[in-house]
Short mmCIF file of C-alpha atoms in Angstrom, two decimals:
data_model
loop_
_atom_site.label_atom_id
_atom_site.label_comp_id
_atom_site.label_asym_id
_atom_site.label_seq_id
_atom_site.Cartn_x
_atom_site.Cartn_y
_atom_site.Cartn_z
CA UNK A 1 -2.71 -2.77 -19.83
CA UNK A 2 -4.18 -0.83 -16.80
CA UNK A 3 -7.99 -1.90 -16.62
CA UNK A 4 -10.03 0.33 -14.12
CA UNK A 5 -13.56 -0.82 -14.88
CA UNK A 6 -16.15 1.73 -14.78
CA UNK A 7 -19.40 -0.81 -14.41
CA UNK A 8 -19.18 -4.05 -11.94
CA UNK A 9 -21.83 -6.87 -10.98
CA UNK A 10 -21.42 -9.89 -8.82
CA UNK A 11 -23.26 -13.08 -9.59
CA UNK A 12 -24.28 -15.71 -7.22
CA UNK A 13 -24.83 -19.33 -8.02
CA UNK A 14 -25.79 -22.00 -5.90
CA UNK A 15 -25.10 -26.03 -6.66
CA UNK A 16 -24.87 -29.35 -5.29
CA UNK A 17 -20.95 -30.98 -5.08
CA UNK A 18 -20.51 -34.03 -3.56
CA UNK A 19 -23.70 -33.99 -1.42
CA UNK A 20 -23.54 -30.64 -0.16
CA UNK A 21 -24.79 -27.31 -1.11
CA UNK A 22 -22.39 -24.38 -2.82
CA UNK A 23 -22.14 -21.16 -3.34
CA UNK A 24 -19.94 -19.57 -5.78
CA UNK A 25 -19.42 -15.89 -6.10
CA UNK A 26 -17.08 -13.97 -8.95
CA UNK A 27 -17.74 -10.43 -10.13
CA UNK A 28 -17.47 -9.06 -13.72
CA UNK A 29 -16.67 -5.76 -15.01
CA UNK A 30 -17.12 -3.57 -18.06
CA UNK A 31 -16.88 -0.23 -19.73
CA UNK A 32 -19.75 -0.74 -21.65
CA UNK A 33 -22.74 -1.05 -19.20
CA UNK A 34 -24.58 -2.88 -16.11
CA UNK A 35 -25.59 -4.99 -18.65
CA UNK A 36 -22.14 -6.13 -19.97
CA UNK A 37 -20.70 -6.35 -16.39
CA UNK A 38 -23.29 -8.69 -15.08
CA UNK A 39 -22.90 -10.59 -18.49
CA UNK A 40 -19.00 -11.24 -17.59
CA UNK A 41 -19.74 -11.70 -13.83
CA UNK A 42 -22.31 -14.78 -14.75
CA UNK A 43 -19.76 -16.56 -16.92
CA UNK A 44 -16.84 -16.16 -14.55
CA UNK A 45 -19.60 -17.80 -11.78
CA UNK A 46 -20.38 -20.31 -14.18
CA UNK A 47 -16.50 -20.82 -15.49
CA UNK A 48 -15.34 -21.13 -11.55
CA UNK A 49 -18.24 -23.52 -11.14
CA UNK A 50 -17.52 -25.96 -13.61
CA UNK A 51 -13.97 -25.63 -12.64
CA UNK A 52 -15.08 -26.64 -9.06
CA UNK A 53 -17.28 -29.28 -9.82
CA UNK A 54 -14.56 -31.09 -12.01
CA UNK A 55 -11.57 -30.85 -9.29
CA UNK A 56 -10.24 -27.78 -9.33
CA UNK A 57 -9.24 -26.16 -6.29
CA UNK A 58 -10.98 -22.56 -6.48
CA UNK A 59 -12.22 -19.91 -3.50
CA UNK A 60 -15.93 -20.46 -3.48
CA UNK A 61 -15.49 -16.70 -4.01
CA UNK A 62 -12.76 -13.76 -4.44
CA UNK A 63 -10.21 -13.77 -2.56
CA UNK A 64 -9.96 -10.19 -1.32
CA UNK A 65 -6.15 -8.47 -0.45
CA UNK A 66 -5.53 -4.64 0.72
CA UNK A 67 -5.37 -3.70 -2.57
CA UNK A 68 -8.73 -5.23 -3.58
CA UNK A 69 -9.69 -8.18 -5.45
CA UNK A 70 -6.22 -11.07 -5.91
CA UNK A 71 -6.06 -11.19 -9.88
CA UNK A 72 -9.15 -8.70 -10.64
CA UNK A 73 -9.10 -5.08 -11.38
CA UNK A 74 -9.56 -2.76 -9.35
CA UNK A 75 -12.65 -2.09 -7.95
CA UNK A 76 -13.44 1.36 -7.15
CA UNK A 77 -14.87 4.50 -7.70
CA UNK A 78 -13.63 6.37 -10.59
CA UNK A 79 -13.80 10.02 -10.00
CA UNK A 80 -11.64 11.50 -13.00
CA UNK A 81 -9.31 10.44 -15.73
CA UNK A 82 -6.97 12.25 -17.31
CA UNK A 83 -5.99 10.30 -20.37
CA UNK A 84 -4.72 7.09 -19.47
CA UNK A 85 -4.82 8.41 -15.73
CA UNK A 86 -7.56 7.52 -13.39
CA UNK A 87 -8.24 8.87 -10.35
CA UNK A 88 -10.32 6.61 -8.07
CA UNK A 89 -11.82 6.72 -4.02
CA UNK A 90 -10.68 3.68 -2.01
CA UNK A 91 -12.05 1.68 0.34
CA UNK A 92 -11.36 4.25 2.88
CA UNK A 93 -12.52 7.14 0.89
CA UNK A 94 -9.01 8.46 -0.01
CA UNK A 95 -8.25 9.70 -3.81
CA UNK A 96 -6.12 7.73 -5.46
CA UNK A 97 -4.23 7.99 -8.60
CA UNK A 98 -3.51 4.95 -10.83
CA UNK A 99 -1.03 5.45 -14.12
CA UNK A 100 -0.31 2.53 -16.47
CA UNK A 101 3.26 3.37 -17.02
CA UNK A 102 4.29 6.37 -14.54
CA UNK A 103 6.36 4.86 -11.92
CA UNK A 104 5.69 5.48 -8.54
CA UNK A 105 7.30 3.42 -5.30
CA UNK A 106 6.54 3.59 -1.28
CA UNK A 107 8.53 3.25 1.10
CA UNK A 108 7.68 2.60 4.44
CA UNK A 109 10.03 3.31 7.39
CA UNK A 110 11.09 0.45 9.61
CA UNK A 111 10.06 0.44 12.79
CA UNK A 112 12.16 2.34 15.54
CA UNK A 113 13.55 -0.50 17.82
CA UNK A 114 11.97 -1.80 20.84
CA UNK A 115 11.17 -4.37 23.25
CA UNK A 116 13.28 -7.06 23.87
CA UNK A 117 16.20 -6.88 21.22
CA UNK A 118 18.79 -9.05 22.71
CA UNK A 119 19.05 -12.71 20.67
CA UNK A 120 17.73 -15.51 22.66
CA UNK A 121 20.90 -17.51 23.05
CA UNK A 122 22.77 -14.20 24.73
CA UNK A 123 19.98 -13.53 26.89
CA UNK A 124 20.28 -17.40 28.20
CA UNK A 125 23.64 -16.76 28.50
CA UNK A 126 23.09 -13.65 30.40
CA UNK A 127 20.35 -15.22 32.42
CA UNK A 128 22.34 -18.36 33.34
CA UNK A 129 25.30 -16.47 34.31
CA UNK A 130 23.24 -13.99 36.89
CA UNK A 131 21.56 -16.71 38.06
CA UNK A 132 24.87 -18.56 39.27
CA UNK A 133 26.51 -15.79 40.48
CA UNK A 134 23.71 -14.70 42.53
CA UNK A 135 23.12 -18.56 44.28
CA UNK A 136 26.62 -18.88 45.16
CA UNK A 137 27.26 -15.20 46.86
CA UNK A 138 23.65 -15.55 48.57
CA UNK A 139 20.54 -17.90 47.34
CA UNK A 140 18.57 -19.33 44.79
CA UNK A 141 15.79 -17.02 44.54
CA UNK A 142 18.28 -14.03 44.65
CA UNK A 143 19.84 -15.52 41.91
CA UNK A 144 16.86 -15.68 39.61
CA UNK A 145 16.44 -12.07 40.00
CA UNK A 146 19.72 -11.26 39.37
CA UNK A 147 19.29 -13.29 36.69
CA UNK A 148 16.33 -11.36 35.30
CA UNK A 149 18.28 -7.95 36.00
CA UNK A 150 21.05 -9.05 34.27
CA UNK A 151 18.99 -9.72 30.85
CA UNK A 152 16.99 -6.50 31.25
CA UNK A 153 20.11 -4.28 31.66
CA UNK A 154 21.67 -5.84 28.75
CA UNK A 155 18.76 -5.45 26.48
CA UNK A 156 18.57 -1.73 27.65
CA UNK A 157 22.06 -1.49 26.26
CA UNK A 158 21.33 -2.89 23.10
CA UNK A 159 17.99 -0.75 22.63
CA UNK A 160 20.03 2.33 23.39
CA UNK A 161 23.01 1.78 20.76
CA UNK A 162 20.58 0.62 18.37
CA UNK A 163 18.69 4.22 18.93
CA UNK A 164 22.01 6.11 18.72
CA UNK A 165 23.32 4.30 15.40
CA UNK A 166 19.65 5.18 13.95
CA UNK A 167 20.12 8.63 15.17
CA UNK A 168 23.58 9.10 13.76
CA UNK A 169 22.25 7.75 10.60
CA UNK A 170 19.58 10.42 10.12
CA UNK A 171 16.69 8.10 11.64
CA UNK A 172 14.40 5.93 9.91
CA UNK A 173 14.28 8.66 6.76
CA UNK A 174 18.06 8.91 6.86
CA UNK A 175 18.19 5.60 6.09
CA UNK A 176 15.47 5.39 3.43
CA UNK A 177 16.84 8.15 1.42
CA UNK A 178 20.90 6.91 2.05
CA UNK A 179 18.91 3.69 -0.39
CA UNK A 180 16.96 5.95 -2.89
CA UNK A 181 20.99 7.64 -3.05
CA UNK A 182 22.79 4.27 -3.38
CA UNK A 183 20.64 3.30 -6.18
CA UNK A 184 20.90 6.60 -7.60
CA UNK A 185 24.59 6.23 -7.55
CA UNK A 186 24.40 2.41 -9.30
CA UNK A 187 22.07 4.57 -12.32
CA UNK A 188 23.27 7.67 -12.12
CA UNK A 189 21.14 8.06 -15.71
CA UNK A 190 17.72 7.83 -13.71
CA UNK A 191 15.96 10.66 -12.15
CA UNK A 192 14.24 10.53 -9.01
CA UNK A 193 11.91 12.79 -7.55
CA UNK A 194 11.57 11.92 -4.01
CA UNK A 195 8.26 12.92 -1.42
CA UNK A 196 7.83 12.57 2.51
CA UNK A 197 4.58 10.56 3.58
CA UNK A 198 3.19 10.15 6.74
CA UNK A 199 5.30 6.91 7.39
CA UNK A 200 7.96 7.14 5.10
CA UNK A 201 8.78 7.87 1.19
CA UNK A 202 7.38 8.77 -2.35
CA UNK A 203 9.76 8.07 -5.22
CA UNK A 204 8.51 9.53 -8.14
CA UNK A 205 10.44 8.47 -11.83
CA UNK A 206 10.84 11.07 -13.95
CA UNK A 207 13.32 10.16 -17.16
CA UNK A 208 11.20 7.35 -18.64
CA UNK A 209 7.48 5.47 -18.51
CA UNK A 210 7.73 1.66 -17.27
CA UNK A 211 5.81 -1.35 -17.78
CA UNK A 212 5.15 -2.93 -14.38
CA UNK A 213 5.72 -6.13 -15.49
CA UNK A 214 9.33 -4.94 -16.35
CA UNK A 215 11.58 -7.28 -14.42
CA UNK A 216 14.02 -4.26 -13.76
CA UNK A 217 11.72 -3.05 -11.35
CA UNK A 218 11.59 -5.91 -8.65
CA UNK A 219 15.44 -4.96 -8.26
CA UNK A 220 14.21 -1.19 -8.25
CA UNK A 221 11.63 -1.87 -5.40
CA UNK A 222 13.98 -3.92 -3.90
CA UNK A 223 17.14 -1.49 -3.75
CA UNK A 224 14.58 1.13 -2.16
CA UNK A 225 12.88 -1.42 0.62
CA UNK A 226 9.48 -0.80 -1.13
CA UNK A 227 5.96 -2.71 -0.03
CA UNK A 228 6.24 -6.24 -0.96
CA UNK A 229 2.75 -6.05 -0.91
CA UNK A 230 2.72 -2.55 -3.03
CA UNK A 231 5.46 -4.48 -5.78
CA UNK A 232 2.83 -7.64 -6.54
CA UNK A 233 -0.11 -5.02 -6.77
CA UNK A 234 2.10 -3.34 -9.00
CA UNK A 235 2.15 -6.66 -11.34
CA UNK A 236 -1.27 -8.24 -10.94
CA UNK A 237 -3.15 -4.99 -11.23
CA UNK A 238 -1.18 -3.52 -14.48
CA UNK A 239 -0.48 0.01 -12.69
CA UNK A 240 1.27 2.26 -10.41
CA UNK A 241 -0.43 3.84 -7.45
CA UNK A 242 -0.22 6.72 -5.16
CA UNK A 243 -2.55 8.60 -2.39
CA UNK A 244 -3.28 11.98 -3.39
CA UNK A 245 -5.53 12.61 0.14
CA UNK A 246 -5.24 12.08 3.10
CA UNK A 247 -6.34 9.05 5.50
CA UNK A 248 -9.12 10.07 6.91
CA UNK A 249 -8.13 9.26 10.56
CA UNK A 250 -5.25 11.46 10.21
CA UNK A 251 -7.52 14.24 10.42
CA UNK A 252 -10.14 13.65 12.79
CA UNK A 253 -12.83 11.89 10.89
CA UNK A 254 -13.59 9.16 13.27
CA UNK A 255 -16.57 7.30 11.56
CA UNK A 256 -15.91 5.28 8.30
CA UNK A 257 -17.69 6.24 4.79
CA UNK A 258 -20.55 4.08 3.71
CA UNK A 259 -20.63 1.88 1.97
CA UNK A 260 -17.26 0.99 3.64
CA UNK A 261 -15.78 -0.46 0.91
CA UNK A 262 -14.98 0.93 -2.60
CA UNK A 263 -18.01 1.89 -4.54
CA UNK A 264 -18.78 0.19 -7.78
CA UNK A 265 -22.08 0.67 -8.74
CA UNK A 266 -23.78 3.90 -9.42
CA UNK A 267 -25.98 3.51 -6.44
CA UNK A 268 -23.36 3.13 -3.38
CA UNK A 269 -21.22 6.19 -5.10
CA UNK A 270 -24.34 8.09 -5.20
CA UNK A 271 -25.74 7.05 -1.62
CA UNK A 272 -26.57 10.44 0.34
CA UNK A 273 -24.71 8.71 3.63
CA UNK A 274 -21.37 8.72 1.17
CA UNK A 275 -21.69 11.88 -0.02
CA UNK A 276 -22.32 13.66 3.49
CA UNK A 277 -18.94 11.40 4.28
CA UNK A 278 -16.97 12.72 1.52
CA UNK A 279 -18.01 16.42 1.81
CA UNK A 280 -17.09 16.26 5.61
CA UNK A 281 -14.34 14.28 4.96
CA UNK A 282 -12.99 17.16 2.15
CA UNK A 283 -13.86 20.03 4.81
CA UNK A 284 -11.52 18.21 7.41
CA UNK A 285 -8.90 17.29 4.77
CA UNK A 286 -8.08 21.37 3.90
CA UNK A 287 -5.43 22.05 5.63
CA UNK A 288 -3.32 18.70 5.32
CA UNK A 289 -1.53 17.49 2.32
CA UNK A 290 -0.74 13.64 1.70
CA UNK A 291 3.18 13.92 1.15
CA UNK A 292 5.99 16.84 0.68
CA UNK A 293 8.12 17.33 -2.26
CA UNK A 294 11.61 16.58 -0.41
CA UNK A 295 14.24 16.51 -3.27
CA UNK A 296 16.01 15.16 -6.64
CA UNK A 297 18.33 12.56 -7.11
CA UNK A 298 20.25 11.66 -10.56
CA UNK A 299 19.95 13.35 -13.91
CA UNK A 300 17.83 15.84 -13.09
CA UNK A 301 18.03 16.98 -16.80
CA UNK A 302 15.83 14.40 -17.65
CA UNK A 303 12.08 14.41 -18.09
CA UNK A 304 9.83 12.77 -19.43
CA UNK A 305 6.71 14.51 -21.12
CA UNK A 306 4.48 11.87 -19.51
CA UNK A 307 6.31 11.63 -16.04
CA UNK A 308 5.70 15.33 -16.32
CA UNK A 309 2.42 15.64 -16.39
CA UNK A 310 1.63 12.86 -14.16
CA UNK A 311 4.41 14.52 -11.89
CA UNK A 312 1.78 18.12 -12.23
CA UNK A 313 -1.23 16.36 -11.39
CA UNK A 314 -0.02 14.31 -8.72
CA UNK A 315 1.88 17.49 -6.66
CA UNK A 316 -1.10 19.54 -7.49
CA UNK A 317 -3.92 16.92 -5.79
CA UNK A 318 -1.76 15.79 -3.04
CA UNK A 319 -0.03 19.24 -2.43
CA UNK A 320 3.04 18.26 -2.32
CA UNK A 321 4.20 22.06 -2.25
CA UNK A 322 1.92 23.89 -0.16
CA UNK A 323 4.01 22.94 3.20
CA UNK A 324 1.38 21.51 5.08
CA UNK A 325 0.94 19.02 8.06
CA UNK A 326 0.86 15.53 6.66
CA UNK A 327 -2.04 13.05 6.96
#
């Protein structure tokens, strides 16, 4: 089950292992209270420290990843729910939507080629061969720069036809969508609703609700070139995830919100620094959206109720369909 916590506390204790002082750190969380979240942080401290102190290896304190916390909830701001929906700020002050069973994916385009693509065995191939032809028509050192020549022409070849076979293809979305289309065609019985983000795709899945610890989804991300990183938050955190606003360096907002990490407590959400960020940061967000709806793929006929209303809220708070810039 999806836990977003709505109350967090971190507790600090401080011991003596083999001679030397420690510190361990773990948070807690609740829906209940303060009170309740600083009661679980204190005996997850004191669970990790006993754990220490009798040979366990354990991080003195969370170990943090992009998503957040490895193997906690996540910790941020919640700014609405909607049901079983929960709509949260990030560390970078971007909404976010989380769903427990809606099934969202990224995909991020690969990088255009560049720099040096030729393998290392041709271009000491190449090299060698310059540098011998070069010594015997005229001399050593003229040799080692034909030498040098020789591997930079070559590896201007390869850039090129590696730049025209992406072109042909459609470039880097071609190819991300010719994947969302091959998988459609292996499940023709699954419909896909598929966005445009800033650096590459939204699929959206519209004929059924998932568990993300299904197992048929690592060969769903997989098919589609999803995150790696997006899949295991997908698994540890007990959710689905999309950005409904934009990054705030897309538009022109140079300094970072404050705190800048994800609030948790009543006090950083409320701090009059944060909420000058987030008003200026909505002001300079107007006129952007954080994907576009792009197409369908599948069995378009069907939907379901939930995907539907997720599918609503999500096209509605990232506007998905007002044909504006990206950010």
């Amino acid at each position: 089950m999806m836990i977003v916590p709505a109350y967090w506390a971190e507790a600090r204790l401080q011991a003596r292992f083999r001679g030397r002082p420690m510190v361990v750190r773990r948070f807690g969380w609740s829906d209940e209270g303060p009170a309740q979240a600083q009661a679980h942080a204190d005996a997850r401290a004191h669970e990790a420290l006993n754990a220490i102190i009798a040979g366990q290896v354990l991080p003195r304190r969370e170990v943090r990843s992009n998503y957040g916390v490895e193997g906690v909830p996540i910790r941020e701001q919640i700014v609405q729910r909607d049901g079983d929906v929960i709509i949260t700020r990030n560390s970078y002050g971007a909404l976010c939507l989380n769903s427990p069973d809606v099934l969202f994916a990224d995909i991020d385009h690969a990088q255009p080629p560049a720099g040096c693509v030729i393998p290392a065995i041709v271009a000491a191939l190449v090299l060698l061969a310059g540098a011998v032809i070069g010594t015997v028509l005229w001399h050593w050192l003229m040799g080692l720069v034909l030498g040098v020549a020789a591997v930079l022409l070559v590896n201007a070849a390869l850039l090129m036809r590696r730049k025209q076979r992406l072109a042909a293809a459609g470039g880097a979305e071609g190819l991300a969508l010719k994947r969302v289309d091959a998988f459609s065609e292996q499940h023709p019985d699954w419909h896909l609703r598929v966005y445009r983000t800033p650096a590459g795709l939204r699929v959206l899945a519209m004929h059924a609700t998932f568990s993300p610890e299904d197992e048929q989804l690592q060969s769903f991300f997989k098919a589609l070139g999803t995150d790696t990183l997006y899949a295991r938050m997908c698994r540890l955190q007990h959710c689905f995830r999309a950005r409904l606003t934009p990054k705030p360096w897309r538009v022109g907002l140079r300094y970072r919100i404050r705190p800048p990490v994800a609030a948790w407590s009543a006090e950083q959400a409320n701090n009059p620094d944060r909420l000058a960020w987030i008003a200026d940061y909505e002001k300079k967000s107007a006129g952007f959206a954080a994907c576009a709806y792009l197409r369908s793929f599948g069995d378009t006929t069907r939907v379901h109720a939930k995907a539907e209303h997720v599918r609503d809220l999500h096209d509605r708070l990232s506007r998905a369909q007002d044909r504006l810039p990206l950010a």
